[in-house]
């Protein structure tokens, strides 16, 4: 039994000799789903009490989508370049613009989306409460973007895990066979013929499913009660996502060359994010707002 469709390749099809990659098709799908979700939220009038926010969701949704796209693409690329791959890109500067080759950082995308939304906040005169309600709403659909991004990583044969025979030699053949059948262990054929930990599949489970349940349940609970606490969903997302990413770092082969003392570069960042999240969850007096 296998949960991944194996006939996909990196290039989906070509138009006038221009290659269209599956990676970017999934990005497009995630943006489209995000647009539809925000359109539904706007039409439902959930946040009609907040006039400037409601105006964005109903009349200026294109501005919001542009800010989101630019934040993800620019931030994701710059984060990968300067946080993880500067040693390579410093000698291949033109490849910084070759975003179709993948190599995008979630951390960079997250930071730049926040910056883009701060600019939008200034332009559309959102209050600080409206700003955080908007961020909380966006956070609800972030896990959907994550699963498409991870599937794109899988199709690009990147961000794969440790070699099973070397790092998990102590596992019985039955367990190895079972984990291979459910695609937790997988051969990345474009890389080599080694059976590896399918970190992309694990990320789809934990970064997507678990975090999605959290964000949706918090969002729906607040809407049903008609009582919201701006920023609370965002901080809980940061805490749970940081925990899952911290643990998955131990299994990713690319992270094994990025250790700084006892943790990888990413793990240090997620420790900081986790601490920030916990601090703001339990040390902030959230103003309850009736919607």
PDB file of C-alpha atoms in Angstrom:
ATOM      1  CA  UNK A   1       0.000   0.000   0.000  1.00  0.00           C
ATOM      2  CA  UNK A   2       1.434   3.386  -0.945  1.00  0.00           C
ATOM      3  CA  UNK A   3       0.178   6.890  -0.207  1.00  0.00           C
ATOM      4  CA  UNK A   4       2.266   8.739  -2.795  1.00  0.00           C
ATOM      5  CA  UNK A   5       1.592   8.774  -6.546  1.00  0.00           C
ATOM      6  CA  UNK A   6       4.817   7.623  -8.137  1.00  0.00           C
ATOM      7  CA  UNK A   7       4.304   8.562 -11.782  1.00  0.00           C
ATOM      8  CA  UNK A   8       4.838  12.283 -11.113  1.00  0.00           C
ATOM      9  CA  UNK A   9       8.076  13.851 -12.317  1.00  0.00           C
ATOM     10  CA  UNK A  10       9.487  17.307 -11.757  1.00  0.00           C
ATOM     11  CA  UNK A  11       8.208  18.755 -15.033  1.00  0.00           C
ATOM     12  CA  UNK A  12       4.443  18.494 -15.460  1.00  0.00           C
ATOM     13  CA  UNK A  13       4.308  19.707 -19.075  1.00  0.00           C
ATOM     14  CA  UNK A  14       5.806  22.283 -21.418  1.00  0.00           C
ATOM     15  CA  UNK A  15       4.237  25.263 -23.202  1.00  0.00           C
ATOM     16  CA  UNK A  16       6.229  26.778 -26.098  1.00  0.00           C
ATOM     17  CA  UNK A  17       9.409  25.160 -24.765  1.00  0.00           C
ATOM     18  CA  UNK A  18       8.735  26.569 -21.277  1.00  0.00           C
ATOM     19  CA  UNK A  19       8.765  23.843 -18.634  1.00  0.00           C
ATOM     20  CA  UNK A  20       5.906  23.935 -16.130  1.00  0.00           C
ATOM     21  CA  UNK A  21       6.925  22.270 -12.863  1.00  0.00           C
ATOM     22  CA  UNK A  22       4.665  20.329 -10.535  1.00  0.00           C
ATOM     23  CA  UNK A  23       6.251  22.246  -7.687  1.00  0.00           C
ATOM     24  CA  UNK A  24       4.740  25.507  -8.890  1.00  0.00           C
ATOM     25  CA  UNK A  25       1.435  23.970  -9.833  1.00  0.00           C
ATOM     26  CA  UNK A  26       0.997  22.997  -6.190  1.00  0.00           C
ATOM     27  CA  UNK A  27       1.930  26.502  -5.099  1.00  0.00           C
ATOM     28  CA  UNK A  28      -0.746  27.834  -7.451  1.00  0.00           C
ATOM     29  CA  UNK A  29      -3.328  25.404  -6.037  1.00  0.00           C
ATOM     30  CA  UNK A  30      -2.512  26.439  -2.458  1.00  0.00           C
ATOM     31  CA  UNK A  31      -2.873  30.139  -3.320  1.00  0.00           C
ATOM     32  CA  UNK A  32      -6.167  29.439  -5.108  1.00  0.00           C
ATOM     33  CA  UNK A  33      -7.551  27.534  -2.117  1.00  0.00           C
ATOM     34  CA  UNK A  34      -6.395  30.301   0.183  1.00  0.00           C
ATOM     35  CA  UNK A  35      -8.161  32.880  -1.973  1.00  0.00           C
ATOM     36  CA  UNK A  36     -11.393  30.883  -1.916  1.00  0.00           C
ATOM     37  CA  UNK A  37     -11.229  30.496   1.871  1.00  0.00           C
ATOM     38  CA  UNK A  38     -10.693  34.224   2.425  1.00  0.00           C
ATOM     39  CA  UNK A  39     -13.428  35.014  -0.104  1.00  0.00           C
ATOM     40  CA  UNK A  40     -15.830  32.791   1.858  1.00  0.00           C
ATOM     41  CA  UNK A  41     -14.833  34.441   5.151  1.00  0.00           C
ATOM     42  CA  UNK A  42     -15.427  37.860   3.613  1.00  0.00           C
ATOM     43  CA  UNK A  43     -18.809  36.956   2.149  1.00  0.00           C
ATOM     44  CA  UNK A  44     -19.959  35.359   5.395  1.00  0.00           C
ATOM     45  CA  UNK A  45     -19.532  38.678   7.183  1.00  0.00           C
ATOM     46  CA  UNK A  46     -17.918  37.046  10.210  1.00  0.00           C
ATOM     47  CA  UNK A  47     -15.787  40.112  10.819  1.00  0.00           C
ATOM     48  CA  UNK A  48     -18.267  42.778   9.716  1.00  0.00           C
ATOM     49  CA  UNK A  49     -17.755  44.557  13.023  1.00  0.00           C
ATOM     50  CA  UNK A  50     -14.245  45.436  11.843  1.00  0.00           C
ATOM     51  CA  UNK A  51     -14.908  47.749   8.905  1.00  0.00           C
ATOM     52  CA  UNK A  52     -11.386  48.048   7.485  1.00  0.00           C
ATOM     53  CA  UNK A  53     -10.741  44.303   7.739  1.00  0.00           C
ATOM     54  CA  UNK A  54     -14.125  43.482   6.219  1.00  0.00           C
ATOM     55  CA  UNK A  55     -13.396  45.910   3.387  1.00  0.00           C
ATOM     56  CA  UNK A  56     -10.170  44.065   2.573  1.00  0.00           C
ATOM     57  CA  UNK A  57     -11.877  40.665   2.626  1.00  0.00           C
ATOM     58  CA  UNK A  58     -14.738  41.776   0.378  1.00  0.00           C
ATOM     59  CA  UNK A  59     -13.332  44.533  -1.846  1.00  0.00           C
ATOM     60  CA  UNK A  60      -9.537  44.367  -1.637  1.00  0.00           C
ATOM     61  CA  UNK A  61      -8.907  40.648  -1.567  1.00  0.00           C
ATOM     62  CA  UNK A  62      -6.578  40.927  -4.565  1.00  0.00           C
ATOM     63  CA  UNK A  63      -4.291  43.207  -2.526  1.00  0.00           C
ATOM     64  CA  UNK A  64      -4.241  40.633   0.233  1.00  0.00           C
ATOM     65  CA  UNK A  65      -3.425  37.815  -2.175  1.00  0.00           C
ATOM     66  CA  UNK A  66      -0.613  39.810  -3.793  1.00  0.00           C
ATOM     67  CA  UNK A  67       0.900  40.533  -0.376  1.00  0.00           C
ATOM     68  CA  UNK A  68       0.654  36.833   0.484  1.00  0.00           C
ATOM     69  CA  UNK A  69       2.209  35.654  -2.791  1.00  0.00           C
ATOM     70  CA  UNK A  70       5.060  38.163  -2.711  1.00  0.00           C
ATOM     71  CA  UNK A  71       5.767  37.363   0.928  1.00  0.00           C
ATOM     72  CA  UNK A  72       5.890  33.613   0.303  1.00  0.00           C
ATOM     73  CA  UNK A  73       7.944  33.746  -2.904  1.00  0.00           C
ATOM     74  CA  UNK A  74      10.384  36.524  -2.036  1.00  0.00           C
ATOM     75  CA  UNK A  75      10.736  35.600   1.612  1.00  0.00           C
ATOM     76  CA  UNK A  76      10.883  31.873   0.966  1.00  0.00           C
ATOM     77  CA  UNK A  77      13.694  32.323  -1.537  1.00  0.00           C
ATOM     78  CA  UNK A  78      15.685  34.886   0.445  1.00  0.00           C
ATOM     79  CA  UNK A  79      15.334  32.798   3.585  1.00  0.00           C
ATOM     80  CA  UNK A  80      16.776  29.767   1.816  1.00  0.00           C
ATOM     81  CA  UNK A  81      19.577  31.845   0.283  1.00  0.00           C
ATOM     82  CA  UNK A  82      20.742  33.703   3.392  1.00  0.00           C
ATOM     83  CA  UNK A  83      19.860  31.261   6.189  1.00  0.00           C
ATOM     84  CA  UNK A  84      20.745  27.910   4.645  1.00  0.00           C
ATOM     85  CA  UNK A  85      22.527  28.125   1.285  1.00  0.00           C
ATOM     86  CA  UNK A  86      24.582  31.321   1.210  1.00  0.00           C
ATOM     87  CA  UNK A  87      27.833  29.406   0.727  1.00  0.00           C
ATOM     88  CA  UNK A  88      26.433  28.029  -2.540  1.00  0.00           C
ATOM     89  CA  UNK A  89      24.508  31.067  -3.776  1.00  0.00           C
ATOM     90  CA  UNK A  90      27.373  33.463  -3.059  1.00  0.00           C
ATOM     91  CA  UNK A  91      29.149  31.746  -5.967  1.00  0.00           C
ATOM     92  CA  UNK A  92      26.005  31.375  -8.113  1.00  0.00           C
ATOM     93  CA  UNK A  93      24.264  34.723  -7.703  1.00  0.00           C
ATOM     94  CA  UNK A  94      22.082  34.415 -10.808  1.00  0.00           C
ATOM     95  CA  UNK A  95      20.566  31.195  -9.466  1.00  0.00           C
ATOM     96  CA  UNK A  96      18.983  33.184  -6.646  1.00  0.00           C
ATOM     97  CA  UNK A  97      16.319  34.161  -9.193  1.00  0.00           C
ATOM     98  CA  UNK A  98      15.809  30.574 -10.436  1.00  0.00           C
ATOM     99  CA  UNK A  99      12.909  29.948  -8.066  1.00  0.00           C
ATOM    100  CA  UNK A 100      11.518  27.229 -10.339  1.00  0.00           C
ATOM    101  CA  UNK A 101      14.284  24.947  -9.062  1.00  0.00           C
ATOM    102  CA  UNK A 102      12.702  24.830  -5.617  1.00  0.00           C
ATOM    103  CA  UNK A 103      14.786  25.612  -2.534  1.00  0.00           C
ATOM    104  CA  UNK A 104      12.321  27.696  -0.546  1.00  0.00           C
ATOM    105  CA  UNK A 105      12.450  28.370   3.186  1.00  0.00           C
ATOM    106  CA  UNK A 106       9.273  28.301   5.264  1.00  0.00           C
ATOM    107  CA  UNK A 107      10.918  30.503   7.884  1.00  0.00           C
ATOM    108  CA  UNK A 108      11.813  33.160   5.320  1.00  0.00           C
ATOM    109  CA  UNK A 109       8.346  33.023   3.799  1.00  0.00           C
ATOM    110  CA  UNK A 110       6.719  33.385   7.215  1.00  0.00           C
ATOM    111  CA  UNK A 111       8.808  36.448   8.121  1.00  0.00           C
ATOM    112  CA  UNK A 112       8.251  38.179   4.784  1.00  0.00           C
ATOM    113  CA  UNK A 113       4.512  37.505   4.803  1.00  0.00           C
ATOM    114  CA  UNK A 114       4.407  39.227   8.181  1.00  0.00           C
ATOM    115  CA  UNK A 115       6.342  42.180   6.728  1.00  0.00           C
ATOM    116  CA  UNK A 116       4.042  42.329   3.684  1.00  0.00           C
ATOM    117  CA  UNK A 117       0.986  42.323   5.938  1.00  0.00           C
ATOM    118  CA  UNK A 118       2.456  45.096   8.090  1.00  0.00           C
ATOM    119  CA  UNK A 119       2.751  47.185   4.917  1.00  0.00           C
ATOM    120  CA  UNK A 120      -0.835  46.254   4.048  1.00  0.00           C
ATOM    121  CA  UNK A 121      -1.893  47.220   7.571  1.00  0.00           C
ATOM    122  CA  UNK A 122      -0.404  50.676   7.033  1.00  0.00           C
ATOM    123  CA  UNK A 123      -1.912  51.088   3.566  1.00  0.00           C
ATOM    124  CA  UNK A 124      -5.419  49.951   4.542  1.00  0.00           C
ATOM    125  CA  UNK A 125      -5.367  51.539   8.005  1.00  0.00           C
ATOM    126  CA  UNK A 126      -6.004  48.338   9.936  1.00  0.00           C
ATOM    127  CA  UNK A 127      -6.049  48.538  13.713  1.00  0.00           C
ATOM    128  CA  UNK A 128      -3.657  46.267  15.611  1.00  0.00           C
ATOM    129  CA  UNK A 129      -6.625  44.038  16.501  1.00  0.00           C
ATOM    130  CA  UNK A 130      -7.715  43.816  12.850  1.00  0.00           C
ATOM    131  CA  UNK A 131      -4.153  43.029  11.852  1.00  0.00           C
ATOM    132  CA  UNK A 132      -3.891  40.070  14.234  1.00  0.00           C
ATOM    133  CA  UNK A 133      -7.366  38.792  13.369  1.00  0.00           C
ATOM    134  CA  UNK A 134      -6.255  38.776   9.733  1.00  0.00           C
ATOM    135  CA  UNK A 135      -3.046  36.904  10.614  1.00  0.00           C
ATOM    136  CA  UNK A 136      -5.035  34.369  12.658  1.00  0.00           C
ATOM    137  CA  UNK A 137      -7.345  33.819   9.686  1.00  0.00           C
ATOM    138  CA  UNK A 138      -4.425  33.313   7.300  1.00  0.00           C
ATOM    139  CA  UNK A 139      -2.813  30.882   9.758  1.00  0.00           C
ATOM    140  CA  UNK A 140      -5.851  28.602   9.388  1.00  0.00           C
ATOM    141  CA  UNK A 141      -4.973  27.883   5.749  1.00  0.00           C
ATOM    142  CA  UNK A 142      -1.179  27.762   6.160  1.00  0.00           C
ATOM    143  CA  UNK A 143      -1.191  23.958   6.780  1.00  0.00           C
ATOM    144  CA  UNK A 144      -2.811  23.478   3.353  1.00  0.00           C
ATOM    145  CA  UNK A 145       0.062  25.375   1.759  1.00  0.00           C
ATOM    146  CA  UNK A 146       2.503  23.276   3.770  1.00  0.00           C
ATOM    147  CA  UNK A 147       1.206  19.950   2.444  1.00  0.00           C
ATOM    148  CA  UNK A 148       1.359  21.154  -1.159  1.00  0.00           C
ATOM    149  CA  UNK A 149       4.851  22.512  -0.558  1.00  0.00           C
ATOM    150  CA  UNK A 150       6.025  19.227   0.942  1.00  0.00           C
ATOM    151  CA  UNK A 151       4.530  17.279  -1.928  1.00  0.00           C
ATOM    152  CA  UNK A 152       6.431  19.620  -4.243  1.00  0.00           C
ATOM    153  CA  UNK A 153       9.601  18.792  -2.274  1.00  0.00           C
ATOM    154  CA  UNK A 154       8.862  15.122  -2.805  1.00  0.00           C
ATOM    155  CA  UNK A 155       8.384  15.567  -6.547  1.00  0.00           C
ATOM    156  CA  UNK A 156      11.612  17.562  -6.769  1.00  0.00           C
ATOM    157  CA  UNK A 157      13.364  14.699  -4.910  1.00  0.00           C
ATOM    158  CA  UNK A 158      14.661  17.045  -2.196  1.00  0.00           C
ATOM    159  CA  UNK A 159      14.678  17.322   1.608  1.00  0.00           C
ATOM    160  CA  UNK A 160      14.877  13.538   1.917  1.00  0.00           C
ATOM    161  CA  UNK A 161      15.832  11.727   5.087  1.00  0.00           C
ATOM    162  CA  UNK A 162      18.539   9.517   6.530  1.00  0.00           C
ATOM    163  CA  UNK A 163      19.556   6.204   4.951  1.00  0.00           C
ATOM    164  CA  UNK A 164      17.714   3.383   6.706  1.00  0.00           C
ATOM    165  CA  UNK A 165      20.484   0.775   6.390  1.00  0.00           C
ATOM    166  CA  UNK A 166      23.023   3.123   7.995  1.00  0.00           C
ATOM    167  CA  UNK A 167      21.017   4.934  10.650  1.00  0.00           C
ATOM    168  CA  UNK A 168      18.268   2.463  11.452  1.00  0.00           C
ATOM    169  CA  UNK A 169      20.194  -0.796  11.125  1.00  0.00           C
ATOM    170  CA  UNK A 170      18.768  -1.981  14.451  1.00  0.00           C
ATOM    171  CA  UNK A 171      15.196  -2.173  13.090  1.00  0.00           C
ATOM    172  CA  UNK A 172      13.863  -5.618  12.196  1.00  0.00           C
ATOM    173  CA  UNK A 173      13.227  -6.431   8.542  1.00  0.00           C
ATOM    174  CA  UNK A 174       9.515  -6.754   9.270  1.00  0.00           C
ATOM    175  CA  UNK A 175       9.331  -3.215  10.642  1.00  0.00           C
ATOM    176  CA  UNK A 176      11.431  -1.860   7.762  1.00  0.00           C
ATOM    177  CA  UNK A 177       9.152  -3.605   5.264  1.00  0.00           C
ATOM    178  CA  UNK A 178       6.031  -2.301   6.964  1.00  0.00           C
ATOM    179  CA  UNK A 179       7.308   1.279   7.088  1.00  0.00           C
ATOM    180  CA  UNK A 180       8.285   1.006   3.429  1.00  0.00           C
ATOM    181  CA  UNK A 181       4.789  -0.222   2.529  1.00  0.00           C
ATOM    182  CA  UNK A 182       3.172   2.798   4.163  1.00  0.00           C
ATOM    183  CA  UNK A 183       5.781   5.073   2.545  1.00  0.00           C
ATOM    184  CA  UNK A 184       7.496   6.264   5.723  1.00  0.00           C
ATOM    185  CA  UNK A 185      10.612   4.688   4.211  1.00  0.00           C
ATOM    186  CA  UNK A 186      11.065   5.438   0.521  1.00  0.00           C
ATOM    187  CA  UNK A 187      13.653   5.253  -2.280  1.00  0.00           C
ATOM    188  CA  UNK A 188      14.315   8.643  -3.894  1.00  0.00           C
ATOM    189  CA  UNK A 189      15.239   7.157  -7.252  1.00  0.00           C
ATOM    190  CA  UNK A 190      16.582  10.387  -8.764  1.00  0.00           C
ATOM    191  CA  UNK A 191      19.054  10.652  -5.878  1.00  0.00           C
ATOM    192  CA  UNK A 192      20.218   7.066  -5.368  1.00  0.00           C
ATOM    193  CA  UNK A 193      18.836   3.604  -4.648  1.00  0.00           C
ATOM    194  CA  UNK A 194      19.086   3.816  -0.878  1.00  0.00           C
ATOM    195  CA  UNK A 195      15.980   3.329   1.228  1.00  0.00           C
ATOM    196  CA  UNK A 196      15.555   6.578   3.151  1.00  0.00           C
ATOM    197  CA  UNK A 197      13.264   8.109   5.737  1.00  0.00           C
ATOM    198  CA  UNK A 198      10.533   9.890   3.797  1.00  0.00           C
ATOM    199  CA  UNK A 199      10.705  13.147   5.733  1.00  0.00           C
ATOM    200  CA  UNK A 200       8.374  14.812   3.248  1.00  0.00           C
ATOM    201  CA  UNK A 201       5.654  12.290   4.025  1.00  0.00           C
ATOM    202  CA  UNK A 202       6.202  12.683   7.770  1.00  0.00           C
ATOM    203  CA  UNK A 203       6.015  16.449   7.350  1.00  0.00           C
ATOM    204  CA  UNK A 204       2.706  16.053   5.511  1.00  0.00           C
ATOM    205  CA  UNK A 205       1.350  14.166   8.518  1.00  0.00           C
ATOM    206  CA  UNK A 206       2.637  16.338  11.339  1.00  0.00           C
ATOM    207  CA  UNK A 207       3.179  19.778   9.787  1.00  0.00           C
ATOM    208  CA  UNK A 208      -0.108  19.558   7.915  1.00  0.00           C
ATOM    209  CA  UNK A 209      -2.638  17.255   9.543  1.00  0.00           C
ATOM    210  CA  UNK A 210      -1.843  17.861  13.210  1.00  0.00           C
ATOM    211  CA  UNK A 211      -1.382  21.617  12.856  1.00  0.00           C
ATOM    212  CA  UNK A 212      -4.455  21.865  10.604  1.00  0.00           C
ATOM    213  CA  UNK A 213      -6.606  20.227  13.285  1.00  0.00           C
ATOM    214  CA  UNK A 214      -5.266  22.705  15.806  1.00  0.00           C
ATOM    215  CA  UNK A 215      -5.804  25.861  13.751  1.00  0.00           C
ATOM    216  CA  UNK A 216      -9.229  24.891  12.397  1.00  0.00           C
ATOM    217  CA  UNK A 217     -10.508  23.752  15.796  1.00  0.00           C
ATOM    218  CA  UNK A 218      -9.372  26.994  17.449  1.00  0.00           C
ATOM    219  CA  UNK A 219     -10.813  29.107  14.631  1.00  0.00           C
ATOM    220  CA  UNK A 220     -14.196  27.332  14.560  1.00  0.00           C
ATOM    221  CA  UNK A 221     -14.435  27.371  18.360  1.00  0.00           C
ATOM    222  CA  UNK A 222     -13.877  31.123  18.459  1.00  0.00           C
ATOM    223  CA  UNK A 223     -16.374  31.768  15.647  1.00  0.00           C
ATOM    224  CA  UNK A 224     -19.057  29.626  17.304  1.00  0.00           C
ATOM    225  CA  UNK A 225     -18.590  31.397  20.618  1.00  0.00           C
ATOM    226  CA  UNK A 226     -18.440  34.733  18.756  1.00  0.00           C
ATOM    227  CA  UNK A 227     -15.592  35.588  21.071  1.00  0.00           C
ATOM    228  CA  UNK A 228     -12.076  35.956  19.717  1.00  0.00           C
ATOM    229  CA  UNK A 229      -8.654  36.674  21.154  1.00  0.00           C
ATOM    230  CA  UNK A 230      -6.509  38.278  18.411  1.00  0.00           C
ATOM    231  CA  UNK A 231      -3.080  36.636  17.884  1.00  0.00           C
ATOM    232  CA  UNK A 232      -3.773  33.578  20.073  1.00  0.00           C
ATOM    233  CA  UNK A 233      -4.206  31.186  17.120  1.00  0.00           C
ATOM    234  CA  UNK A 234      -0.986  32.499  15.574  1.00  0.00           C
ATOM    235  CA  UNK A 235       1.053  31.871  18.709  1.00  0.00           C
ATOM    236  CA  UNK A 236      -0.343  28.336  19.154  1.00  0.00           C
ATOM    237  CA  UNK A 237       0.493  27.609  15.523  1.00  0.00           C
ATOM    238  CA  UNK A 238       4.056  28.827  16.066  1.00  0.00           C
ATOM    239  CA  UNK A 239       4.468  26.586  19.120  1.00  0.00           C
ATOM    240  CA  UNK A 240       3.146  23.377  17.540  1.00  0.00           C
ATOM    241  CA  UNK A 241       4.848  23.913  14.187  1.00  0.00           C
ATOM    242  CA  UNK A 242       8.163  24.613  15.942  1.00  0.00           C
ATOM    243  CA  UNK A 243       7.913  21.367  17.922  1.00  0.00           C
ATOM    244  CA  UNK A 244       7.226  19.232  14.843  1.00  0.00           C
ATOM    245  CA  UNK A 245       9.926  20.903  12.744  1.00  0.00           C
ATOM    246  CA  UNK A 246      12.446  20.626  15.590  1.00  0.00           C
ATOM    247  CA  UNK A 247      11.932  16.861  15.823  1.00  0.00           C
ATOM    248  CA  UNK A 248      11.890  16.254  12.063  1.00  0.00           C
ATOM    249  CA  UNK A 249      15.250  18.006  11.730  1.00  0.00           C
ATOM    250  CA  UNK A 250      16.900  14.942  13.274  1.00  0.00           C
ATOM    251  CA  UNK A 251      15.736  12.858  10.314  1.00  0.00           C
ATOM    252  CA  UNK A 252      16.600  15.160   7.386  1.00  0.00           C
ATOM    253  CA  UNK A 253      19.891  14.423   5.655  1.00  0.00           C
ATOM    254  CA  UNK A 254      20.409  18.043   4.575  1.00  0.00           C
ATOM    255  CA  UNK A 255      20.235  19.195   8.189  1.00  0.00           C
ATOM    256  CA  UNK A 256      23.073  16.912   9.310  1.00  0.00           C
ATOM    257  CA  UNK A 257      25.656  19.316   7.837  1.00  0.00           C
ATOM    258  CA  UNK A 258      24.141  22.371   9.523  1.00  0.00           C
ATOM    259  CA  UNK A 259      24.800  21.642  13.192  1.00  0.00           C
ATOM    260  CA  UNK A 260      25.780  24.573  15.385  1.00  0.00           C
ATOM    261  CA  UNK A 261      26.846  23.012  18.649  1.00  0.00           C
ATOM    262  CA  UNK A 262      24.185  20.442  19.664  1.00  0.00           C
ATOM    263  CA  UNK A 263      21.367  21.630  17.362  1.00  0.00           C
ATOM    264  CA  UNK A 264      20.970  22.409  13.678  1.00  0.00           C
ATOM    265  CA  UNK A 265      20.561  25.948  12.392  1.00  0.00           C
ATOM    266  CA  UNK A 266      16.837  25.385  11.938  1.00  0.00           C
ATOM    267  CA  UNK A 267      16.439  23.882  15.400  1.00  0.00           C
ATOM    268  CA  UNK A 268      17.954  26.966  17.024  1.00  0.00           C
ATOM    269  CA  UNK A 269      15.457  29.135  15.143  1.00  0.00           C
ATOM    270  CA  UNK A 270      12.536  26.918  16.155  1.00  0.00           C
ATOM    271  CA  UNK A 271      13.649  26.977  19.778  1.00  0.00           C
ATOM    272  CA  UNK A 272      13.440  30.773  19.617  1.00  0.00           C
ATOM    273  CA  UNK A 273      10.006  30.596  17.932  1.00  0.00           C
ATOM    274  CA  UNK A 274       8.774  28.100  20.530  1.00  0.00           C
ATOM    275  CA  UNK A 275       9.899  30.298  23.426  1.00  0.00           C
ATOM    276  CA  UNK A 276       8.285  33.354  21.837  1.00  0.00           C
ATOM    277  CA  UNK A 277       5.039  31.448  21.314  1.00  0.00           C
ATOM    278  CA  UNK A 278       4.873  30.093  24.852  1.00  0.00           C
ATOM    279  CA  UNK A 279       5.700  33.491  26.304  1.00  0.00           C
ATOM    280  CA  UNK A 280       2.975  35.338  24.412  1.00  0.00           C
ATOM    281  CA  UNK A 281       0.375  32.606  25.020  1.00  0.00           C
ATOM    282  CA  UNK A 282       0.757  32.602  28.785  1.00  0.00           C
ATOM    283  CA  UNK A 283       2.001  36.133  29.491  1.00  0.00           C
ATOM    284  CA  UNK A 284      -0.366  38.210  27.393  1.00  0.00           C
ATOM    285  CA  UNK A 285      -3.665  39.568  28.648  1.00  0.00           C
ATOM    286  CA  UNK A 286      -5.740  38.954  25.531  1.00  0.00           C
ATOM    287  CA  UNK A 287      -8.604  41.307  24.962  1.00  0.00           C
ATOM    288  CA  UNK A 288     -11.721  39.252  24.283  1.00  0.00           C
ATOM    289  CA  UNK A 289     -13.671  40.712  21.388  1.00  0.00           C
ATOM    290  CA  UNK A 290     -17.304  39.869  20.667  1.00  0.00           C
ATOM    291  CA  UNK A 291     -17.983  39.473  16.937  1.00  0.00           C
TER     292      UNK A 291
END
